[in-house]
Amino acid sequence: MTGRPHPAWPRDPTPISDYGLLSDTRTAALVAGDGGIDWLCVPRFDGEPLFGRLIGGPDAGTFRVGPTEPAPPVERRYRQHTATLETTWAVGGGRLTLTEAMVAEVGGRLLPTTLIVRRLSAQNAAIDAVVEFDPRRGEHHRRPQIQRRPQGLVCQWGSLAVSLAGSPELAVEPGRPTRLTVDPGRPVTLVLAVAHREPLIHVEPAAAWDLLLADEQRWRAWTAEIDESLPFREHVVRSLLTLRLLTYSPSRAPVAAPTTSLPEDPGGGRNWDYRYVWPRDASIGVSAFLSVGKPEEAHGFLAWLLHASRLQRPRLPALLTLYGRTVPREREVPGWPGYRGSVPVRTGNAAAGQHQLDGYGWVIDAAWAFVQAGRPLNSETWRAVRGFADVVTECWREPDAGIWEVREPDQHVHSKLMGWLALDRALAIARTHPLSERRRRRWQETREAIAVEIRTRGFDPSAVSYVRSYGSQELDAALLVLPLLNFDSIDSPRVRGTIDAIRDRLSAGGPLLYRYPPGRDGLSGTEGAFLPCSFWLVQALARTGRRVEAVELFQAMLDHAGPLGLYAEELDPATGAHLGNYPQTLTHAALVQAALAIRDAPT
């Protein structure tokens, strides 16, 4: 079959939640409902965009495979318990289906590190389709040098090369849509291979399809090990798969999201780069993986953290690169139009230089969960944990940026609680790990001092609630972690009062919550409801014996998932549109923890 040039039709911006995720656990692609890969960074999650139309506009490149004329999908799904995405369109009297995935398992074989397999198949009638292949590298949308080889088309930018092969063979020209006809029983398979500072390996389309099917079997085997008794198991499995797909396999570090600059305030400037690793968010994922019988994923993160923090230890950085290095400075990318006009587009993240006390609590709590699971810490890991606990004893009185990374430091009550948690869990670990008596006493004394200060300065008796910061009457949805800490009894009026006050005063309608009063963070513009907070509310209700309410809330949150079961960071309460970088690791980890809390709640 020979492709024929065909003019492209204009494309409207795709809603964030309509994008499907493809990933090989090294990088990720976002695929629109029209079959366009509008985001792919190479060679890693945090690399330069190869297809950047999502936030760079048409000049930033795309790889679209789908029907010739605009047609909304009639069905879109992941194959059960796999990372393979299927999109089906009704065209005339027939159906056109795009089946696609990235091959995750490439070790031990002569394969490219990144391999995307896309297959078009027709049912009931021959269907006209189009391939629009327009790779543009980096922020300047650089066009490639092009070669045609017997194995397919090769595009090159210095040390980066990309090949595109098809079966049947297609005469694809970068930047020019190519028309083809897909006949029933004769699928068209496209294979995109990426090489960076290594030989470009060509994979025949038939062999690539077999690799995709083999990968499916591995994902099904992985998900089969997840606890069968979990409530809402299918949703939990999809979230766990998403967490695994967003974990960078060479270092075992989970990226916060595979995107940058998807807006929290459409048309505004709340656009941040999330293609890095937040130890806090990753620690929440550790507990989730441990609780569903996936200790290897948890162990991988702790090993990464031990390596990544070594140069700045005992200080714990707020975020790090996938390899544990310093995050690039935050900068604006000139000329990029942004998603729906949301500028500036940014790379790097200034939060890397912030003091965030709460991170120590999350990380040490994850280490404690590992110990509770019957896996003692090795001497080097325990040494690192001791160092983190010592930092808390020294700096807990200082104002910090808090979990929400506000630009003006404050005495955040949630941060103090997590400082208390860091020492409480470190002392728990010390029951079975060596610790000097002098250090033990210092940790105990500091833990008690933090508790006294929180109870006297961080509580509003008139509202019967802990508050956002000392002396404030504002609330903070991060305080919904209270029932998990054993700081106060779960039956305490303070705990129950805090949960009820947050549910009432930070409500964004239905099951949705704002993380703090909108607009109260020193930045211009506003933002949506923060999705992890709703799952934290589910968790808090379940832990305090309100299981029926927790289940109802969880079910309501499932209605806010994207069509493929994926979640961004935030949601517009008025329109239901997902906002912020996508898909979001923290949201999916919070969903898993909420389901686990429902499982463990008294009936």
XYZ file of C-alpha atoms in Angstrom:
603
model
C 0.000 0.000 0.000
C 1.314 3.466 -0.852
C 0.271 6.468 1.161
C -0.995 9.581 -0.595
C -0.489 13.174 0.640
C -3.664 14.581 2.151
C -4.398 17.968 3.727
C -4.802 17.925 7.514
C -8.011 19.161 9.094
C -7.795 21.737 11.875
C -7.875 20.367 15.393
C -9.502 21.980 18.409
C -7.742 21.675 21.784
C -8.491 18.346 23.435
C -9.801 18.398 27.035
C -7.015 17.311 29.387
C -8.988 14.348 30.717
C -9.602 12.989 27.204
C -5.943 12.159 26.732
C -4.835 8.559 27.078
C -1.519 7.641 28.669
C 1.023 5.413 26.954
C 4.221 4.647 28.852
C 7.187 2.307 28.812
C 8.246 3.319 32.380
C 10.936 5.555 30.910
C 8.883 8.180 29.141
C 5.227 8.713 28.294
C 2.994 9.793 25.447
C -0.403 11.468 25.682
C -2.855 10.485 22.947
C -5.908 12.552 22.029
C -9.240 11.039 21.061
C -8.494 11.735 17.387
C -5.415 9.505 17.526
C -2.872 12.306 17.883
C 0.178 11.845 20.117
C 0.412 15.462 21.239
C 3.021 14.998 23.974
C 6.132 12.828 24.098
C 9.444 13.758 25.681
C 12.597 11.797 24.849
C 14.580 10.002 25.996
C 12.992 10.364 29.475
C 9.927 11.859 31.108
C 11.891 15.088 31.644
C 13.575 15.170 28.240
C 12.919 17.523 25.341
C 9.557 17.205 23.584
C 9.507 15.304 20.309
C 5.784 15.872 19.898
C 4.746 18.968 21.847
C 1.492 20.159 20.308
C -0.261 19.879 23.690
C 1.323 23.109 24.943
C 3.441 24.207 21.962
C 0.734 24.404 19.317
C 0.836 22.939 15.784
C 4.460 23.977 15.224
C 5.579 21.754 18.127
C 4.705 18.529 16.305
C 2.314 15.607 16.561
C 1.907 12.003 15.420
C -1.729 11.436 14.489
C -3.149 8.141 13.246
C -6.893 7.945 12.702
C -9.829 8.604 10.406
C -9.436 11.025 7.508
C -12.426 13.137 8.510
C -13.231 14.324 12.052
C -15.102 11.648 13.991
C -15.485 11.390 17.782
C -14.567 8.014 19.260
C -17.490 5.674 19.844
C -15.419 3.597 22.267
C -12.157 4.191 24.068
C -10.658 1.884 26.665
C -7.580 0.189 28.004
C -7.503 -3.527 27.443
C -8.262 -4.993 30.847
C -5.313 -4.901 33.257
C -2.871 -3.733 30.561
C -1.305 -0.516 29.302
C -2.679 -1.031 25.780
C -5.085 1.664 24.594
C -7.873 1.077 22.075
C -9.762 3.866 20.292
C -12.631 3.076 17.911
C -14.358 5.439 15.489
C -17.538 4.858 13.470
C -16.812 5.849 9.865
C -19.547 5.425 7.303
C -20.763 1.860 7.530
C -17.637 0.565 9.244
C -15.446 0.928 12.282
C -11.809 1.930 12.548
C -9.837 0.888 15.643
C -6.441 2.152 16.767
C -4.651 -0.215 19.171
C -1.422 1.148 20.627
C 1.104 0.829 23.422
C 4.717 1.425 24.332
C 6.843 -1.652 24.995
C 8.037 -1.560 28.608
C 10.162 -4.713 28.784
C 13.242 -4.247 26.584
C 15.961 -5.678 28.834
C 18.082 -8.564 27.650
C 17.156 -8.132 23.997
C 18.375 -6.028 21.094
C 15.564 -3.493 21.191
C 15.308 0.296 21.181
C 14.773 1.867 24.594
C 11.565 3.497 23.364
C 9.285 1.567 21.018
C 5.744 2.712 20.188
C 3.479 0.295 18.343
C 0.278 1.591 16.676
C -2.093 -0.614 14.662
C -5.130 0.431 12.626
C -7.756 -2.182 11.837
C -11.086 -1.906 10.013
C -14.343 -3.744 10.541
C -17.310 -4.095 8.150
C -15.894 -1.856 5.413
C -12.725 -0.398 3.937
C -12.012 2.910 5.705
C -9.935 5.922 4.692
C -7.396 6.895 7.326
C -4.553 9.348 7.702
C -1.054 9.366 9.200
C 0.255 12.759 10.254
C 3.875 12.376 11.356
C 5.543 15.666 12.248
C 8.340 15.325 14.820
C 9.845 18.610 16.076
C 12.522 18.535 18.737
C 12.807 20.831 21.705
C 11.592 24.306 22.480
C 12.595 25.655 19.055
C 10.585 22.991 17.174
C 13.634 21.853 15.211
C 12.911 19.859 12.086
C 14.948 16.699 11.552
C 17.413 15.585 8.946
C 15.576 12.935 6.960
C 16.837 9.700 5.420
C 14.944 6.927 3.709
C 16.295 3.479 4.407
C 15.013 0.047 3.437
C 13.727 -0.438 6.988
C 11.771 2.851 6.969
C 11.962 6.584 7.482
C 14.720 7.947 9.769
C 14.658 11.413 11.366
C 17.768 12.679 13.112
C 18.820 15.565 15.353
C 22.468 15.038 16.280
C 22.594 12.277 18.908
C 18.842 11.615 18.711
C 17.342 9.468 15.953
C 13.777 8.304 15.350
C 12.630 5.716 12.841
C 9.133 5.080 11.520
C 8.331 1.794 9.798
C 5.015 0.517 8.487
C 3.438 -2.704 7.335
C 2.235 -2.474 4.626
C 4.882 0.061 3.676
C 3.825 3.719 3.670
C 5.496 6.641 1.929
C 5.200 8.986 4.924
C 6.691 12.466 4.657
C 7.289 14.346 7.929
C 4.989 17.335 8.184
C 2.684 16.164 5.380
C -0.399 14.099 6.237
C -0.533 10.833 4.301
C -3.772 9.165 3.334
C -4.284 5.395 3.238
C -7.086 2.865 3.084
C -7.475 0.206 5.765
C -9.228 -2.955 4.573
C -10.979 -5.434 6.884
C -8.640 -8.266 7.788
C -5.577 -6.289 6.662
C -4.428 -4.098 9.570
C -1.800 -1.388 9.176
C 0.954 -1.438 11.794
C 3.259 1.519 12.511
C 6.372 1.287 14.664
C 8.211 4.290 16.100
C 11.684 3.595 17.531
C 13.806 6.159 19.404
C 17.567 6.054 19.935
C 19.542 8.560 22.000
C 23.332 8.264 22.034
C 23.030 4.640 20.951
C 22.574 2.702 17.699
C 19.147 2.981 16.096
C 17.575 -0.476 16.138
C 14.887 -1.271 13.603
C 12.080 -3.619 14.628
C 9.868 -5.197 11.995
C 6.184 -4.265 12.531
C 5.079 -7.892 12.953
C 7.760 -8.465 15.587
C 6.838 -5.204 17.319
C 3.209 -6.311 17.519
C 4.302 -9.560 19.151
C 6.298 -7.536 21.675
C 3.184 -5.515 22.498
C 1.185 -8.698 23.107
C 3.952 -10.116 25.309
C 3.994 -6.895 27.313
C 0.253 -7.248 27.839
C 0.784 -10.644 29.417
C 3.386 -9.213 31.775
C 1.023 -6.440 32.891
C -1.790 -8.941 33.443
C 0.512 -11.102 35.553
C 1.563 -8.023 37.553
C -2.014 -6.969 38.247
C -3.101 -10.533 39.095
C -0.953 -10.301 42.238
C -2.975 -7.362 43.595
C -5.269 -8.185 46.508
C -8.523 -9.602 45.145
C -10.490 -8.400 48.166
C -9.964 -4.702 47.492
C -13.135 -2.649 47.191
C -13.430 -0.878 43.845
C -10.674 -3.189 42.646
C -10.817 -2.314 38.949
C -10.368 1.383 39.708
C -7.563 0.641 42.162
C -5.795 -1.588 39.633
C -5.953 1.154 36.984
C -4.489 3.643 39.451
C -1.718 1.231 40.477
C -0.925 0.567 36.828
C -0.758 4.312 36.267
C 1.602 4.728 39.226
C 3.825 1.976 37.864
C 3.800 3.467 34.361
C 4.900 6.801 35.838
C 7.813 5.211 37.713
C 11.113 5.678 35.899
C 12.382 2.107 35.754
C 16.159 2.796 35.470
C 16.150 4.559 38.859
C 12.753 3.402 40.300
C 11.740 7.018 40.939
C 8.086 8.021 40.362
C 7.573 11.215 38.396
C 4.851 13.539 39.717
C 3.329 13.812 36.233
C 4.667 13.390 32.694
C 3.739 16.940 31.664
C 4.665 20.548 32.224
C 2.533 23.680 32.247
C -0.934 22.195 31.958
C -2.818 24.997 33.710
C -4.428 25.055 37.119
C -6.112 28.279 35.983
C -6.873 28.097 32.228
C -5.614 31.208 30.489
C -3.608 32.162 33.589
C -0.057 31.753 34.825
C -0.367 28.831 37.289
C 1.584 26.539 35.005
C 4.331 24.401 36.535
C 6.748 21.683 35.467
C 5.924 18.399 37.233
C 8.333 16.075 35.395
C 10.369 15.508 38.561
C 10.216 13.467 41.738
C 8.698 14.780 44.960
C 9.853 12.485 47.814
C 6.623 13.341 49.666
C 4.342 12.222 46.827
C 6.471 9.178 46.153
C 6.301 8.168 49.804
C 2.514 8.096 49.627
C 2.866 5.714 46.696
C 5.218 3.505 48.729
C 2.550 2.910 51.347
C 0.014 2.176 48.625
C 2.226 -0.426 46.948
C 3.104 -2.063 50.266
C -0.548 -2.330 51.243
C -1.518 -4.200 48.055
C 1.364 -6.675 48.168
C 3.875 -4.927 45.909
C 6.965 -4.570 48.132
C 9.443 -4.447 45.231
C 8.036 -1.124 44.023
C 8.299 0.276 47.553
C 11.832 -1.014 47.993
C 12.851 0.487 44.668
C 11.828 3.966 45.754
C 13.644 3.743 49.103
C 16.786 2.590 47.312
C 16.482 5.524 44.918
C 15.927 7.986 47.753
C 19.007 6.704 49.561
C 21.064 7.320 46.430
C 19.375 10.568 45.426
C 19.647 12.340 48.772
C 23.268 11.440 49.469
C 24.786 14.736 48.243
C 22.415 16.946 50.258
C 21.933 14.686 53.257
C 20.841 15.103 55.968
C 18.702 17.768 54.286
C 15.857 16.280 52.231
C 15.281 18.184 48.989
C 11.669 19.039 48.168
C 12.114 17.549 44.702
C 14.790 15.938 42.576
C 15.346 14.814 39.021
C 14.731 11.214 37.978
C 18.381 10.448 38.683
C 18.453 12.283 41.996
C 20.164 15.428 40.774
C 19.294 19.081 41.370
C 16.203 20.179 39.467
C 16.952 22.743 36.742
C 16.186 26.343 37.557
C 12.701 27.473 36.714
C 12.498 29.356 33.434
C 9.858 30.484 30.968
C 9.865 29.113 27.426
C 9.399 32.033 25.019
C 7.034 31.725 22.093
C 5.067 28.690 23.280
C 1.324 29.437 23.251
C 0.486 27.093 26.132
C -2.552 24.899 26.571
C -5.591 26.990 25.582
C -3.461 30.129 25.811
C -2.158 29.469 29.326
C 1.219 31.153 29.577
C 3.970 31.173 30.533
C 5.073 27.659 29.666
C 7.746 26.689 32.172
C 10.551 24.191 32.564
C 12.367 23.525 35.822
C 10.750 24.227 39.175
C 11.656 26.861 41.754
C 10.109 24.784 44.555
C 13.323 22.736 44.532
C 14.953 25.360 46.723
C 12.177 25.536 49.315
C 12.263 24.307 52.886
C 9.334 21.884 53.242
C 9.254 20.331 56.706
C 6.395 17.970 55.887
C 8.517 15.954 53.444
C 10.528 14.472 56.305
C 7.373 13.098 57.901
C 6.118 11.460 54.726
C 9.466 9.827 53.973
C 10.111 8.492 57.482
C 6.530 7.265 57.672
C 7.140 5.323 54.439
C 10.261 3.791 55.986
C 8.184 2.829 59.046
C 5.591 1.184 56.780
C 8.410 -0.845 55.257
C 9.543 -1.967 58.717
C 5.964 -2.811 59.686
C 5.778 -5.029 56.613
C 8.569 -7.137 58.105
C 11.421 -5.631 56.100
C 14.057 -4.086 58.389
C 16.043 -1.150 57.062
C 19.637 -1.799 56.132
C 22.296 0.168 58.003
C 22.724 2.858 55.350
C 18.983 3.497 55.020
C 18.603 3.702 58.791
C 21.542 6.117 58.910
C 19.776 8.340 56.369
C 16.498 8.190 58.330
C 18.317 9.134 61.535
C 19.810 12.121 59.719
C 16.384 13.237 58.509
C 15.009 12.989 62.054
C 17.930 15.062 63.356
C 17.144 17.799 60.816
C 13.574 17.928 62.118
C 14.809 18.425 65.690
C 16.963 21.330 64.517
C 14.644 23.201 62.158
C 11.051 22.443 63.139
C 10.486 25.926 64.573
C 11.332 27.604 61.250
C 8.545 28.693 58.899
C 8.373 26.635 55.714
C 6.675 26.574 52.309
C 4.431 23.697 53.338
C 2.900 20.924 51.290
C 1.333 23.455 48.892
C 4.668 25.157 48.206
C 3.501 28.702 48.823
C 6.025 31.363 47.933
C 5.939 33.063 51.365
C 6.990 30.733 54.238
C 4.665 30.424 57.224
C 4.169 28.371 60.372
C 2.005 25.738 58.711
C 0.231 23.433 61.135
C 0.297 20.515 58.700
C 4.066 20.877 58.423
C 4.417 20.798 62.198
C 2.229 17.697 62.361
C 4.432 15.982 59.815
C 7.521 17.033 61.761
C 5.937 15.378 64.793
C 5.209 12.322 62.659
C 8.810 12.140 61.469
C 10.073 11.843 65.024
C 7.266 9.568 66.180
C 7.928 7.095 63.348
C 11.693 7.345 63.738
C 11.283 6.411 67.398
C 9.060 3.494 66.364
C 11.732 2.238 63.965
C 14.331 2.631 66.723
C 12.580 -0.057 68.764
C 14.101 -2.639 66.418
C 17.081 -0.676 65.066
C 20.155 0.644 66.908
C 19.928 4.154 68.362
C 21.924 5.936 71.046
C 20.057 6.862 74.223
C 21.087 10.495 73.831
C 19.526 10.689 70.390
C 16.395 8.906 71.585
C 15.872 11.434 74.375
C 16.409 14.376 71.980
C 13.849 13.025 69.541
C 11.340 12.332 72.329
C 11.733 15.797 73.855
C 11.374 17.486 70.470
C 8.345 15.382 69.567
C 6.608 16.454 72.775
C 7.528 20.112 72.243
C 6.054 20.045 68.742
C 2.862 18.438 70.049
C 2.422 21.073 72.743
C 2.912 23.903 70.269
C 0.474 22.424 67.724
C -2.230 21.945 70.346
C -1.851 25.441 71.758
C -1.046 27.555 68.678
C -2.491 25.492 65.820
C -6.013 24.909 67.129
C -9.056 27.190 66.965
C -11.375 26.338 69.898
C -14.256 28.365 68.442
C -14.236 26.248 65.269
C -13.176 23.044 67.100
C -10.595 22.589 64.365
C -6.911 22.700 63.676
C -6.087 25.545 61.317
C -3.841 26.274 58.369
C -1.158 28.202 60.262
C -0.506 29.617 63.701
C -2.868 32.470 64.513
C -4.989 31.924 61.397
C -8.649 30.974 61.176
C -8.226 29.528 57.677
C -8.378 25.784 57.117
C -6.074 23.442 55.205
C -7.363 20.232 53.607
C -3.968 18.623 54.192
C -5.041 18.347 57.836
C -7.325 15.499 56.775
C -4.327 13.239 57.466
C -4.957 13.678 61.207
C -6.743 10.317 61.696
C -3.750 8.524 60.163
C -1.111 9.922 62.502
C -2.199 8.866 66.016
C -1.439 12.421 67.084
C -4.881 12.585 68.686
C -7.292 9.719 69.176
C -9.526 9.146 66.160
C -12.463 9.649 68.548
C -11.118 13.019 69.640
C -13.469 15.993 69.129
C -10.466 17.811 67.660
C -10.025 15.222 64.924
C -13.709 14.947 64.111
C -14.153 18.706 64.319
C -11.294 19.271 61.876
C -12.733 16.793 59.377
C -16.196 18.333 59.533
C -14.909 21.906 59.342
C -12.815 21.165 56.257
C -15.679 19.316 54.591
C -17.964 22.282 55.212
C -15.770 25.358 54.746
C -13.514 24.108 51.935
C -16.293 22.457 49.947
C -16.241 23.039 46.199
C -19.586 21.277 45.742
C -20.445 17.585 45.896
C -17.393 15.499 46.803
C -14.928 18.222 45.778
C -12.683 20.244 48.087
C -10.384 23.206 47.764
C -7.026 22.619 49.423
C -7.243 26.026 51.163
C -9.440 29.115 50.646
C -9.164 29.932 46.915
C -6.780 32.740 46.080
C -5.045 32.614 49.454
C -1.572 31.606 48.295
C 0.045 34.831 47.115
C -0.311 34.020 43.407
C -2.511 35.734 40.860
C -5.585 33.967 39.532
C -7.506 31.129 41.081
C -7.536 27.334 40.884
C -9.879 24.366 40.934
C -10.773 21.760 43.520
C -7.748 19.671 44.508
C -8.561 16.038 43.749
C -6.219 14.287 46.244
C -7.962 16.160 49.061
C -11.284 14.460 48.268
C -9.643 11.056 48.505
C -7.998 12.127 51.766
C -11.484 12.988 53.040
C -12.633 9.478 52.078
C -9.683 8.083 54.001
C -10.392 10.261 57.039
C -14.071 9.281 57.129
C -13.251 5.592 56.849
C -10.613 5.770 59.588
C -13.025 7.490 61.965
C -15.741 4.872 61.557
C -17.865 6.671 58.959
C -17.581 3.963 56.312
C -20.960 4.541 54.653
C -20.116 8.204 54.055
C -16.662 7.227 52.814
C -18.068 4.787 50.270
C -20.603 7.326 48.994
C -17.892 9.947 48.607
C -15.532 7.530 46.859
C -18.241 6.551 44.386
C -18.956 10.209 43.702
C -15.254 10.799 43.004
C -15.201 7.946 40.501
C -17.759 9.914 38.497
C -15.157 12.674 38.138
C -12.514 10.425 36.578
C -11.585 10.988 32.977
C -13.106 8.654 30.368
C -10.110 6.326 30.744
C -10.087 6.324 34.552
C -7.263 8.862 34.799
C -7.105 11.970 36.986
C -5.321 15.283 36.795
C -4.373 17.296 39.865
C -7.405 19.581 39.996
C -10.932 19.912 38.640
C -13.050 22.937 37.760
C -16.135 22.609 40.013
C -18.272 24.599 37.560
C -17.488 22.665 34.374
C -16.010 19.362 35.555
C -12.900 19.995 33.434
C -9.656 18.481 34.688
C -6.924 21.014 35.422
C -3.184 20.843 35.992
C -0.573 18.315 35.002
C -1.858 14.921 33.962
C -2.077 12.158 34.907
C -1.129 13.015 38.460
C 0.753 10.534 40.646
C -0.485 12.075 43.901
C -4.147 11.789 42.912
C -3.854 8.140 41.918
C -1.886 7.256 45.073
C -4.539 8.999 47.182
C -7.270 7.009 45.397
C -5.535 3.738 46.276
C -5.106 4.743 49.903
C -8.759 5.762 50.124
C -9.865 2.345 48.854
C -7.551 0.653 51.350
C -9.052 2.716 54.184
C -12.542 1.616 53.125
C -11.351 -2.002 53.081
C -9.968 -1.720 56.597
C -12.812 0.334 58.090
C -15.130 -1.345 60.588
C -18.456 -2.319 59.052
